Coordinates of C-alpha atoms and ligand atoms in Angstrom, one line a residue:
X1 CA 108.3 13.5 94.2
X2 CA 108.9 10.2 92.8
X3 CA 105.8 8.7 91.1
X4 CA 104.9 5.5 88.8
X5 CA 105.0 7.2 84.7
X6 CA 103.4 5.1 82.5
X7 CA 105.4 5.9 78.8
X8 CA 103.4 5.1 75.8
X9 CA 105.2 5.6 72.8
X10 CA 106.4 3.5 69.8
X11 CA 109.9 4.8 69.0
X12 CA 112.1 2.6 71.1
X13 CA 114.9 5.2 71.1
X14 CA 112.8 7.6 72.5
X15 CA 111.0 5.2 75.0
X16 CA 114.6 3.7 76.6
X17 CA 115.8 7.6 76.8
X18 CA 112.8 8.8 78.6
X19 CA 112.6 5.6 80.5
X20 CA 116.4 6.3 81.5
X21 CA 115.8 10.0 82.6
X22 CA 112.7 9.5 84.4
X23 CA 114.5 6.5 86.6
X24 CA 117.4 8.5 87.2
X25 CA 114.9 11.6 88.3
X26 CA 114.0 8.4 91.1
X27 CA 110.5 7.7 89.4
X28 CA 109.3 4.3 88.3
X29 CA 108.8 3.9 85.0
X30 CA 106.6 1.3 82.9
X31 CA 106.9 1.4 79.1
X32 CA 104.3 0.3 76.7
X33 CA 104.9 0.2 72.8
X34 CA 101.3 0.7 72.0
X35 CA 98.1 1.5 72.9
X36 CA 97.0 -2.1 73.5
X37 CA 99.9 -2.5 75.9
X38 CA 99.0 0.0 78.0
X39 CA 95.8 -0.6 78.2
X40 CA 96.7 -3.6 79.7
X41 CA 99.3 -2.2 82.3
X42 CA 96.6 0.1 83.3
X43 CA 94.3 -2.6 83.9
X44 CA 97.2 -4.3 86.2
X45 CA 98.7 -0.8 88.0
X46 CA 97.4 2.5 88.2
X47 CA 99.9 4.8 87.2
X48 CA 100.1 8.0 88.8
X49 CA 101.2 10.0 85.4
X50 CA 101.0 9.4 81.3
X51 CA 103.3 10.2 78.4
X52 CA 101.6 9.3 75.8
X53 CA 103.2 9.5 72.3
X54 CA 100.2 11.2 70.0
X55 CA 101.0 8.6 66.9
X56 CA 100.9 5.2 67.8
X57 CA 100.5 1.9 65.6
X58 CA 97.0 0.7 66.8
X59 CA 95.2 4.2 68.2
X60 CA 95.8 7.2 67.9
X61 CA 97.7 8.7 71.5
X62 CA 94.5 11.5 71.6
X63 CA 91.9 8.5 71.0
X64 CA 93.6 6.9 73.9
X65 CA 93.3 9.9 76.2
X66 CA 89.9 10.6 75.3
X67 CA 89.1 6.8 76.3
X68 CA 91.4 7.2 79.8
X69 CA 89.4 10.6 80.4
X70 CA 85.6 8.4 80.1
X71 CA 86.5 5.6 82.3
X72 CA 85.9 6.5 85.9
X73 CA 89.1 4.6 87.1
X74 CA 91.5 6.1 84.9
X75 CA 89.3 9.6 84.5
X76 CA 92.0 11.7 87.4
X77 CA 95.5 10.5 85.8
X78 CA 97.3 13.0 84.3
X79 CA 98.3 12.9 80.9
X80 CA 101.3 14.8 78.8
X81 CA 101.1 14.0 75.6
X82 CA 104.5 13.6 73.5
X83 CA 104.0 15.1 69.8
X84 CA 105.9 16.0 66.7
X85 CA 103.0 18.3 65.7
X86 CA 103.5 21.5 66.5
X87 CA 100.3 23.1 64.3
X88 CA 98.5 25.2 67.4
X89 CA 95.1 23.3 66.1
X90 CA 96.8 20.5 67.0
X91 CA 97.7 21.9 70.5
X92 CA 94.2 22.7 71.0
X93 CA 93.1 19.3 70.1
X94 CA 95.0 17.5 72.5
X95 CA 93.9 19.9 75.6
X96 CA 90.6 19.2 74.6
X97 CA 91.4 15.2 74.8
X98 CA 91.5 16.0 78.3
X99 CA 96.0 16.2 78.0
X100 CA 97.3 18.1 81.0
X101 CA 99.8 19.2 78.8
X102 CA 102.2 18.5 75.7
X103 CA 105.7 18.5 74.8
X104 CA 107.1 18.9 71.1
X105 CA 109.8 16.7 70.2
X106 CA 112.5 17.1 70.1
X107 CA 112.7 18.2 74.2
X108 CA 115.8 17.9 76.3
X109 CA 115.4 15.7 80.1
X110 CA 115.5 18.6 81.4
X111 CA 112.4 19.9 80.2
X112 CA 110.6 16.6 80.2
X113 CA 111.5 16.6 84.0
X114 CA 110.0 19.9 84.7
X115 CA 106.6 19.4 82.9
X116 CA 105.9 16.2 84.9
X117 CA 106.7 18.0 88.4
X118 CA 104.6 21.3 86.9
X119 CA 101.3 18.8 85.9
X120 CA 102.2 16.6 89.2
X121 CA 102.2 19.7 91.6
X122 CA 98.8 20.5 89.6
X123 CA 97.3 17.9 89.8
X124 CA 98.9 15.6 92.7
X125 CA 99.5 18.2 95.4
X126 CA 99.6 15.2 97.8
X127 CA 102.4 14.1 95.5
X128 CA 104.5 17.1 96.1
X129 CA 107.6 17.5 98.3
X130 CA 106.7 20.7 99.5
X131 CA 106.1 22.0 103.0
X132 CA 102.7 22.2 103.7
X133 CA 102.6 24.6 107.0
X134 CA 98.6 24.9 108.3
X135 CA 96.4 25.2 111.8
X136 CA 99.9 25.0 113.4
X137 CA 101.2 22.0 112.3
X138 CA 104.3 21.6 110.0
X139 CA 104.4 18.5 107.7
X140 CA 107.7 18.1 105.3
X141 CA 107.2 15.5 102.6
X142 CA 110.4 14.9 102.3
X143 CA 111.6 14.3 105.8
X144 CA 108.6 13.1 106.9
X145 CA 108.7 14.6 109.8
X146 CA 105.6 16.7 111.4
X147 CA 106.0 19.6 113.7
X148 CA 103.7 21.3 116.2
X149 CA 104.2 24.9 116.8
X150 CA 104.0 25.4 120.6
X151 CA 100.3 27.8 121.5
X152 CA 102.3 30.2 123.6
X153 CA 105.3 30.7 121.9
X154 CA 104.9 30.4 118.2
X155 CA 108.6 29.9 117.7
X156 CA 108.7 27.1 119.5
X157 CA 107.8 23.5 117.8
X158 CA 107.7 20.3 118.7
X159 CA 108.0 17.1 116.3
X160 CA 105.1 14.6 116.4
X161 CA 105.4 10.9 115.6
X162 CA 103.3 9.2 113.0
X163 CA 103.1 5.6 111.3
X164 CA 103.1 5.6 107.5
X165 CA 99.7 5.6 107.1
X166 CA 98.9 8.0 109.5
X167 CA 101.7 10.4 107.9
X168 CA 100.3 9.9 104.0
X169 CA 96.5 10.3 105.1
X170 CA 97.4 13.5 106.9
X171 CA 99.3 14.6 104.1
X172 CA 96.8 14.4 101.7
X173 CA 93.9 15.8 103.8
X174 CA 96.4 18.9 104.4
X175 CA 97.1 18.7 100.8
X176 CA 93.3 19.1 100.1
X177 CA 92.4 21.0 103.0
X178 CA 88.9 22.4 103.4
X179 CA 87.9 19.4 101.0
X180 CA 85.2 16.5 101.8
X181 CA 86.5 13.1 100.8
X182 CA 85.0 9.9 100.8
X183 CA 86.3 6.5 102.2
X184 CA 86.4 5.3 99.1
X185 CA 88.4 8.4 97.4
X186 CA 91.1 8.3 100.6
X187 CA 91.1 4.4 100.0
X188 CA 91.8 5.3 96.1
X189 CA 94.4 7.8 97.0
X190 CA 96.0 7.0 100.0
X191 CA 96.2 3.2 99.9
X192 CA 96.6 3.1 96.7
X193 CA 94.9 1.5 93.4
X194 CA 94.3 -2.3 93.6
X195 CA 94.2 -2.3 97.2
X196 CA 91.5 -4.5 98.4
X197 CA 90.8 -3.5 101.9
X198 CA 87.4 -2.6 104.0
X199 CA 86.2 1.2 104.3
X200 CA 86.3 0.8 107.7
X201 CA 90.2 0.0 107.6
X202 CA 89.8 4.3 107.1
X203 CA 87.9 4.7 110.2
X204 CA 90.3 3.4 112.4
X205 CA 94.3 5.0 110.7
X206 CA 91.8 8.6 110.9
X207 CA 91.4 7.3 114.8
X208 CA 95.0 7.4 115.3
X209 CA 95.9 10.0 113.3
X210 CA 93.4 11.9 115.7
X211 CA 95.2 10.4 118.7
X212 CA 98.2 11.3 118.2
X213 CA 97.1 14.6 117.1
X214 CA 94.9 15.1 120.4
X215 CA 98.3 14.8 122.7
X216 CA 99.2 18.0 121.3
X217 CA 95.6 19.4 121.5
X218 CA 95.3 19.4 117.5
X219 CA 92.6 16.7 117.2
X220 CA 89.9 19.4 115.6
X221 CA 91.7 19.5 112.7
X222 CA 91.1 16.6 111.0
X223 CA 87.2 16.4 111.0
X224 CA 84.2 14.0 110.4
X225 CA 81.5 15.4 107.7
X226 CA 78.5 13.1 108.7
X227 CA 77.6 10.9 106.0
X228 CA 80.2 11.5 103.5
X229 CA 83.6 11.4 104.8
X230 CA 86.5 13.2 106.2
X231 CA 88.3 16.4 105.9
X232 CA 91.3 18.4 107.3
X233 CA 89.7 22.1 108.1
X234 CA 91.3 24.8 110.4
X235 CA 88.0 26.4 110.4
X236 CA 87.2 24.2 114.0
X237 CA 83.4 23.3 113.9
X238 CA 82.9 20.7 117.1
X239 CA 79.4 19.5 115.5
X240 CA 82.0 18.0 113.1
X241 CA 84.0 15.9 115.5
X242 CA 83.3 12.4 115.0
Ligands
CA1 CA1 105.1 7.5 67.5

């Protein structure tokens, strides 16, 4: 599960160790000595996680989460907020900031490490590298690889081929399954933040996705909700196939 972490913290100490633990754990990090800073590398890259130190030089870290939590770009990032208060008022306060969670310092990598995959698997599950297994198909993050279990003998699968594209969309419509999401959300989350490109560009990976998925009779579950967007359902409703 490696993702873009966005640290925010003043110490430098502590910013190069987390910086060096979260690269070695395979993430990419970007490091920000105040809240000005990251403000600014927001603006440039999304990041798909915050640590955000709670006392900073120009804003206070819960200020700042409030702030990510009103704008609508920034609103979905999850935040774990670094703090030297341990005062359960103070625990309270940050939750209510909109923090995901919060870690007392001092913490060892190790538990860092673990409260990012916990808020990530959360809050990303498209993010995770676990086997999603649904309507007979078999996906594994981190192969990605895609299996089809055979309709007669259940025991039996076969391995599907899909582009990139084709492989992250369906992993996050399995990921959400049951869920409605827009162009513009799959855009957001699938292609990425920053990614100028037409709805329509959408239309046609869900087109081959569907393809692909119809050669093994599988095409029903990845469905078109008229008017609003796309969703992966094993409930099969043919009024829904676009
Ligand atoms: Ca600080």
């Amino acid at each position: 599960m490696a993702v873009t972490i966005l640290v925010v913290e003043d110490e430098l100490a502590i910013q190069e160790l987390i910086a060096l633990n979260l690269k070695k754990a395979g993430h990419m990090v970007l490091c920000a000595d105040n809240v000005e800073q990251a403000q600014k590398m927001i603006n440039n890259v999304l990041p798909d996680l915050v640590l955000l130190d709670w006392m900073l030089p120009d804003m206070s870290g819960l200020e700042f989460a409030r702030r990510l939590r009103r704008e609508e770009r920034t609103k979905a990032i999850p935040i774990i907020m670094l703090t030297a208060k341990v005062q359960e008022s103070d625990k309270i306060a940050g939750l209510e900031a909109g923090a995901d969670d919060y870690i007392t310092k001092p913490f060892s990598p190790r538990e860092l490490l673990a409260r990012i995959k916990a808020v990530l698997r959360r809050r990303l599950p498209e993010m995770s590298d676990e086997i999603i297994e649904m309507g007979g198909l078999k996906l594994d993050p981190t192969t990605h690889r895609v299996h089809v279990h055979a309709h007669d003998e259940p025991s039996k699968s076969m391995e599907i081929t899909l582009g990139p594209t084709e492989f992250r969309l369906l992993h996050f419509l399995m990921a959400y399954k049951e869920r409605v999401h827009t162009r513009a959300q799959l855009l957001d989350r699938v292609w990425g933040d920053h990614v100028f490109i037409e709805d329509r560009t959408v239309d046609v990976h869900i087109r081959r996705l569907r393809k692909i998925l119809e050669a093994v009779g599988k095409e029903n579950l990845v469905q078109t909700v008229r008017g609003t967007g796309y969703r992966f359902s094993i409930e099969c409703n043919e009024e829904n196939i676009g």
